[in-house]
Short mmCIF file of C-alpha atoms in Angstrom, two decimals:
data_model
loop_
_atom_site.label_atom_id
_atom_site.label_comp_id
_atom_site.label_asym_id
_atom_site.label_seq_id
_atom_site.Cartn_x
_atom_site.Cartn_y
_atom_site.Cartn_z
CA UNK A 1 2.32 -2.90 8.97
CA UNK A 2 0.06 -0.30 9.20
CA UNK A 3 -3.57 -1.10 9.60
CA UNK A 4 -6.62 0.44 9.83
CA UNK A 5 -10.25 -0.41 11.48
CA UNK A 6 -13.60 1.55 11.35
CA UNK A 7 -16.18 1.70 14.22
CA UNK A 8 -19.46 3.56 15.20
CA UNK A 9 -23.22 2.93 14.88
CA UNK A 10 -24.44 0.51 11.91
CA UNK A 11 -27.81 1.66 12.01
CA UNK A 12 -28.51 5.45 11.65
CA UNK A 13 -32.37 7.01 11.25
CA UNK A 14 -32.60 8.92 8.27
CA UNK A 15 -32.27 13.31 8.74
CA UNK A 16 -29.81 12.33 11.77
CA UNK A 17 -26.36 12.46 11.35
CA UNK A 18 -23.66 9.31 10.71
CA UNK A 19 -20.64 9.25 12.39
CA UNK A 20 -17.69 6.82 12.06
CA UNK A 21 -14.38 6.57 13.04
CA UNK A 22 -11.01 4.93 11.92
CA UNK A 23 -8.76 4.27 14.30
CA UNK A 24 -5.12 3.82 12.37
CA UNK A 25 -2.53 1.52 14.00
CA UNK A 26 0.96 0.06 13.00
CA UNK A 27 2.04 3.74 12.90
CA UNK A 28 1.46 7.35 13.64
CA UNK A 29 -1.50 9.00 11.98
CA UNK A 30 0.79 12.56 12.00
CA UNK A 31 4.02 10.93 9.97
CA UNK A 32 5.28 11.73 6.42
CA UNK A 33 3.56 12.11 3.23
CA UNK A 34 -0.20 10.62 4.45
CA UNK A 35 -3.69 11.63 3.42
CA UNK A 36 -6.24 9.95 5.38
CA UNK A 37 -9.75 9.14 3.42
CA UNK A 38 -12.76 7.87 3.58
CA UNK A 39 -14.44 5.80 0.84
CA UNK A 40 -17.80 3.86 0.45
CA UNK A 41 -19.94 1.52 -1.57
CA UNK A 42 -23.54 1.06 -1.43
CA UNK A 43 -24.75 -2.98 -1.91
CA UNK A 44 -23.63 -4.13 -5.08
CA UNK A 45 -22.05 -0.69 -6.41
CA UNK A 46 -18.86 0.76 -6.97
CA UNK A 47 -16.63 2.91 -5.11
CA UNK A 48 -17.19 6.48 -4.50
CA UNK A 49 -14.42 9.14 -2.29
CA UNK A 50 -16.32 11.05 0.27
CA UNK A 51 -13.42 12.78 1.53
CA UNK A 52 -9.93 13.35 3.08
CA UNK A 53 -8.00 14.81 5.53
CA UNK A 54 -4.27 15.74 6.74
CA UNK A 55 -3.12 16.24 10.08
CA UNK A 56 -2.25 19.91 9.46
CA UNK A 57 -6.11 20.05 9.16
CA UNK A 58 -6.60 20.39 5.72
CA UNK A 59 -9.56 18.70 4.44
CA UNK A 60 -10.91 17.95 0.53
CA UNK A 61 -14.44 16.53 -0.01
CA UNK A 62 -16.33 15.53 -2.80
CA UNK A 63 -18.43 17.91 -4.42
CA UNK A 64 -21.27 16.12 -4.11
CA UNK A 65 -21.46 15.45 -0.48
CA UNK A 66 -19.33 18.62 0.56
CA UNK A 67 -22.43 19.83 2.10
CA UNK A 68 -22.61 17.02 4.54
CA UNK A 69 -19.48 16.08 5.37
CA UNK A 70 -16.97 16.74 7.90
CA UNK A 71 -13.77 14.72 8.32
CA UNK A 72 -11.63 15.67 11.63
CA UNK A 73 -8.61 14.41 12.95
CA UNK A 74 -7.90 13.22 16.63
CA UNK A 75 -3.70 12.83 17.07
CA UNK A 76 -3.66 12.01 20.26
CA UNK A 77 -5.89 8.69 19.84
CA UNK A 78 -4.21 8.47 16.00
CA UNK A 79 -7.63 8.71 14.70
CA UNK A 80 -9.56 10.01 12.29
CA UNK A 81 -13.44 10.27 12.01
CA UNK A 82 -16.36 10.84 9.39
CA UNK A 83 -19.08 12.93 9.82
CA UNK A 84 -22.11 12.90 7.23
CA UNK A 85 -25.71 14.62 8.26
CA UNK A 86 -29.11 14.54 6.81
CA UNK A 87 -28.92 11.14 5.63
CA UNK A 88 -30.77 9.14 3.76
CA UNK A 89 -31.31 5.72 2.43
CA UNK A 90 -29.19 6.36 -0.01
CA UNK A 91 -26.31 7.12 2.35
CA UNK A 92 -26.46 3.26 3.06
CA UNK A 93 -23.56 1.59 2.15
CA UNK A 94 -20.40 0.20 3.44
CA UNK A 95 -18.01 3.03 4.74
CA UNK A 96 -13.82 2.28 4.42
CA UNK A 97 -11.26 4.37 5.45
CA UNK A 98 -7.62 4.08 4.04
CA UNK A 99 -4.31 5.55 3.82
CA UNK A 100 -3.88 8.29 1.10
CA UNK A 101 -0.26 7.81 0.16
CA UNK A 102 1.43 11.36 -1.02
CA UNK A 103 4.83 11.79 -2.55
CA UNK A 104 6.75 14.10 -4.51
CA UNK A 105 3.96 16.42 -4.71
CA UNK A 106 1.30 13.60 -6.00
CA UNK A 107 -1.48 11.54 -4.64
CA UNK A 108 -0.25 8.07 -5.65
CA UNK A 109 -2.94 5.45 -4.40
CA UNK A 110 -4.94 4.44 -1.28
CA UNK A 111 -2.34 1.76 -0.44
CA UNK A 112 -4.16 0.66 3.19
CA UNK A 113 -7.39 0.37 3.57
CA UNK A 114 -9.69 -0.89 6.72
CA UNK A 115 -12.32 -3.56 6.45
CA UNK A 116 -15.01 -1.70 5.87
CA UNK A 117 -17.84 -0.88 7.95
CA UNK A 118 -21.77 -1.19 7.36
CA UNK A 119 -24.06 1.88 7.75
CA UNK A 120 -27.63 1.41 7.10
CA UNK A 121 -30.07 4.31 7.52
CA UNK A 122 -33.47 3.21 8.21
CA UNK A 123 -36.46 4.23 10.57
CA UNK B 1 -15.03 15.62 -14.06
CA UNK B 2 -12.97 13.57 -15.62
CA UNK B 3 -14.95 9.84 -16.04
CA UNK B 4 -13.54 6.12 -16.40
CA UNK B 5 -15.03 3.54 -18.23
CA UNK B 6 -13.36 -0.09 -17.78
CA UNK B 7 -13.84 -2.82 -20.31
CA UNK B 8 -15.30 -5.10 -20.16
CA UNK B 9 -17.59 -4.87 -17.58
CA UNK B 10 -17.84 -8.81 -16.75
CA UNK B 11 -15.38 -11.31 -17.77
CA UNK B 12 -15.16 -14.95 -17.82
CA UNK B 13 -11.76 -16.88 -18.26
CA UNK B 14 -10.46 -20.08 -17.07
CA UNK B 15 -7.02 -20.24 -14.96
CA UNK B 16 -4.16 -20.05 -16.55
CA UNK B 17 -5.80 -17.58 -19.23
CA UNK B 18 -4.06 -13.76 -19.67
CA UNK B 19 -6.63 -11.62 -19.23
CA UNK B 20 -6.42 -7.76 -20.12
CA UNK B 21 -8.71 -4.77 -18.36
CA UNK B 22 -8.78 -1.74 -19.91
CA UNK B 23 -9.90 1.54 -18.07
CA UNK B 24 -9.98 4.09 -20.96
CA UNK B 25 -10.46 8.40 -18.87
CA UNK B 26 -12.46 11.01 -20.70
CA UNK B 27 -9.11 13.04 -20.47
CA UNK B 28 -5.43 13.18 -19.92
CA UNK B 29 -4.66 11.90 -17.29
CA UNK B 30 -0.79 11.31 -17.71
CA UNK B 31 -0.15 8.12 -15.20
CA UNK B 32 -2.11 9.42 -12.61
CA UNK B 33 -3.56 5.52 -12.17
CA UNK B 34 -4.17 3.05 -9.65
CA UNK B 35 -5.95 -0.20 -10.03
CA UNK B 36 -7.49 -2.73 -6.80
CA UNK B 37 -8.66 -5.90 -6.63
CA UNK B 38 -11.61 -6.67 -4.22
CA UNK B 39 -13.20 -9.59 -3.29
CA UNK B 40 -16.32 -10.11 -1.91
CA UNK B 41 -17.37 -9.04 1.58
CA UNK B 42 -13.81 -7.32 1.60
CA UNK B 43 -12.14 -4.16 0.85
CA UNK B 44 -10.06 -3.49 -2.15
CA UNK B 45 -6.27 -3.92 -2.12
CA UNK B 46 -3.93 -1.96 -4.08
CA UNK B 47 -2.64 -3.69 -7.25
CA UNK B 48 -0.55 -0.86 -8.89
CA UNK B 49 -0.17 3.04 -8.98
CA UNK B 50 1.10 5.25 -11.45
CA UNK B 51 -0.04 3.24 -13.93
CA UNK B 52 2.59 0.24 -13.44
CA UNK B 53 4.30 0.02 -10.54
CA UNK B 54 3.88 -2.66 -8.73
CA UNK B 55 2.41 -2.32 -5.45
CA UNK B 56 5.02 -3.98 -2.70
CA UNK B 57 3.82 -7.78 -1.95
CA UNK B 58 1.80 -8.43 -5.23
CA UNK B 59 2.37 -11.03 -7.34
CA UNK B 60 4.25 -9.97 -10.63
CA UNK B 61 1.86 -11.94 -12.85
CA UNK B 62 -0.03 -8.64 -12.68
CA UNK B 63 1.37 -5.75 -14.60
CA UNK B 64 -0.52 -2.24 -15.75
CA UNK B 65 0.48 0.03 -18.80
CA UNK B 66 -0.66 2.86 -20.29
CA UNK B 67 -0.68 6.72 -20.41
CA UNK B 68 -2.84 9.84 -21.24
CA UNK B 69 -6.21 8.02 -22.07
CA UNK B 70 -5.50 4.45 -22.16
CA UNK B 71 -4.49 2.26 -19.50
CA UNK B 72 -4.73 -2.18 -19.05
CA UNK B 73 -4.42 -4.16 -16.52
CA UNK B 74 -2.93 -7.91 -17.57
CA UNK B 75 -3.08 -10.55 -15.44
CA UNK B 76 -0.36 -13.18 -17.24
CA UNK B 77 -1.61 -16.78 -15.77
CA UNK B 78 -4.73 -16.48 -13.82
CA UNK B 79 -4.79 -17.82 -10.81
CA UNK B 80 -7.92 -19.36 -8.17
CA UNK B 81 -7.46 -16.54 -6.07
CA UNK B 82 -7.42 -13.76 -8.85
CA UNK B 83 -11.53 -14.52 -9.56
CA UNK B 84 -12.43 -10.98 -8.18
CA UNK B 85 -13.92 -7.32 -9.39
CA UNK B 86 -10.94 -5.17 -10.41
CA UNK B 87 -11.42 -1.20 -10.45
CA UNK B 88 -8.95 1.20 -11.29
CA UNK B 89 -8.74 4.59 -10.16
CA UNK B 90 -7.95 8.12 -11.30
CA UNK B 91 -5.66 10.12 -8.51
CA UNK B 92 -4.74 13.79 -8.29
CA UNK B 93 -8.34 15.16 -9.12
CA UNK B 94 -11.01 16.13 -6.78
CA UNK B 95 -12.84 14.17 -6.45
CA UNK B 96 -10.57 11.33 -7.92
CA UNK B 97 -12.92 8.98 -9.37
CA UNK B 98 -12.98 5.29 -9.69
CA UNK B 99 -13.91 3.40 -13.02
CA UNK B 100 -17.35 1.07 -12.73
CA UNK B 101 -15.75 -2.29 -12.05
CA UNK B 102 -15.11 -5.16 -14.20
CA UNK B 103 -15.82 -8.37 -12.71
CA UNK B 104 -13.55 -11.53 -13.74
CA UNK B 105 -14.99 -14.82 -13.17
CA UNK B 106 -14.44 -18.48 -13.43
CA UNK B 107 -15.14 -20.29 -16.84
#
């Protein structure tokens, strides 16, 4: 069973830069037909894709943070991390990441996802 | 961008009730759709993808349909542990957008 977990700072100052990490286990981050994404959701609000990445190195974001973001890979620790600078308070939120599962040329669902990790961005 | 608009946006039923979702996209979207179920303080877990197949391990009182514009999510006999918001999903766009929630509670 494949599982993932977030980790980093949960307080961030605002202009400075948040970084997280998701460290996958239960498998390898490199195998088969995987995206790996991250997701968040401020208090009370719905879901919104920041981004995702595949081991080969490619790397989608969304529009509207592209700017911002930066989503790497680490193989060798099976991780995967989130970068986002110049936040804000509205980059406060809880950050997941999950498994993007890919097959037959289609991005079917995020079908694991970690438990979530609060970032608040506050002097 | 394509958007997705569930309805409705709250619901109250009792257990035992069916209860339909529907998540209606702006465009075609063929059955590029996934629906979750989250519930409070954790993150969502996949209900179904494509549009209605069954996500391994869940419960087969849930079942999705749809295609194009028009998808539902039908829960047959709810259940305590079904109380919870339910989003679906749009995959296969950039971004690939969620819908705005619909939260099912008790009666």
């Amino acid at each position: 069973q494949v599982q993932l977990q977030e980790s980093g700072p949960g307080l961030v100052k605002p202009s400075q830069t948040l970084s997280l990490t998701c460290t996958v286990s239960g498998g390898s981050i490199s195998s088969g037909s995987y995206y790996w994404s991250w997701i968040r959701q401020p208090a009370g609000k719905g879901l919104e894709w920041i981004g995702r990445m595949y081991t080969s190195g490619t790397t989608n974001y969304n529009p509207s943070l592209k700017s911002r973001v930066t989503i790497s890979v680490d193989t060798s620790k099976n991780q995967f991390s989130l970068s986002l600078s110049s936040v804000t308070a509205a980059d406060t939120a809880v950050y997941y990441c999950a498994r993007d599962n890919y097959f037959n040329s289609r991005f079917l669902a995020f079908d694991f996802w970690g438990q979530g990790a609060l970032v608040t961005v506050s002097s | 961008d394509i958007q997705l608009t569930q309805s409705p946006s709250f619901l109250s039923a009792s257990v035992g009730d069916r209860v339909t979702i529907t998540c209606r996209a702006t465009h075609d979207i063929s059955n590029y759709l996934a629906w979750y179920q989250q519930k409070p303080g954790k993150a969502p877990k996949l209900l179904l993808y494509a549009a209605s197949t069954l996500q391994s391990g869940v419960p087969s009182r849930f079942s999705g349909s749809g295609s194009g514009t028009e998808f539902t999510l039908t829960i047959s006999s709810l259940q305590p542990e079904d109380f919870a918001t339910y989003y679906c999903q749009k995959l296969n766009t950039y971004p690939p957008p969620f819908g705005q929630g619909t939260k099912l509670e008790i009666k």
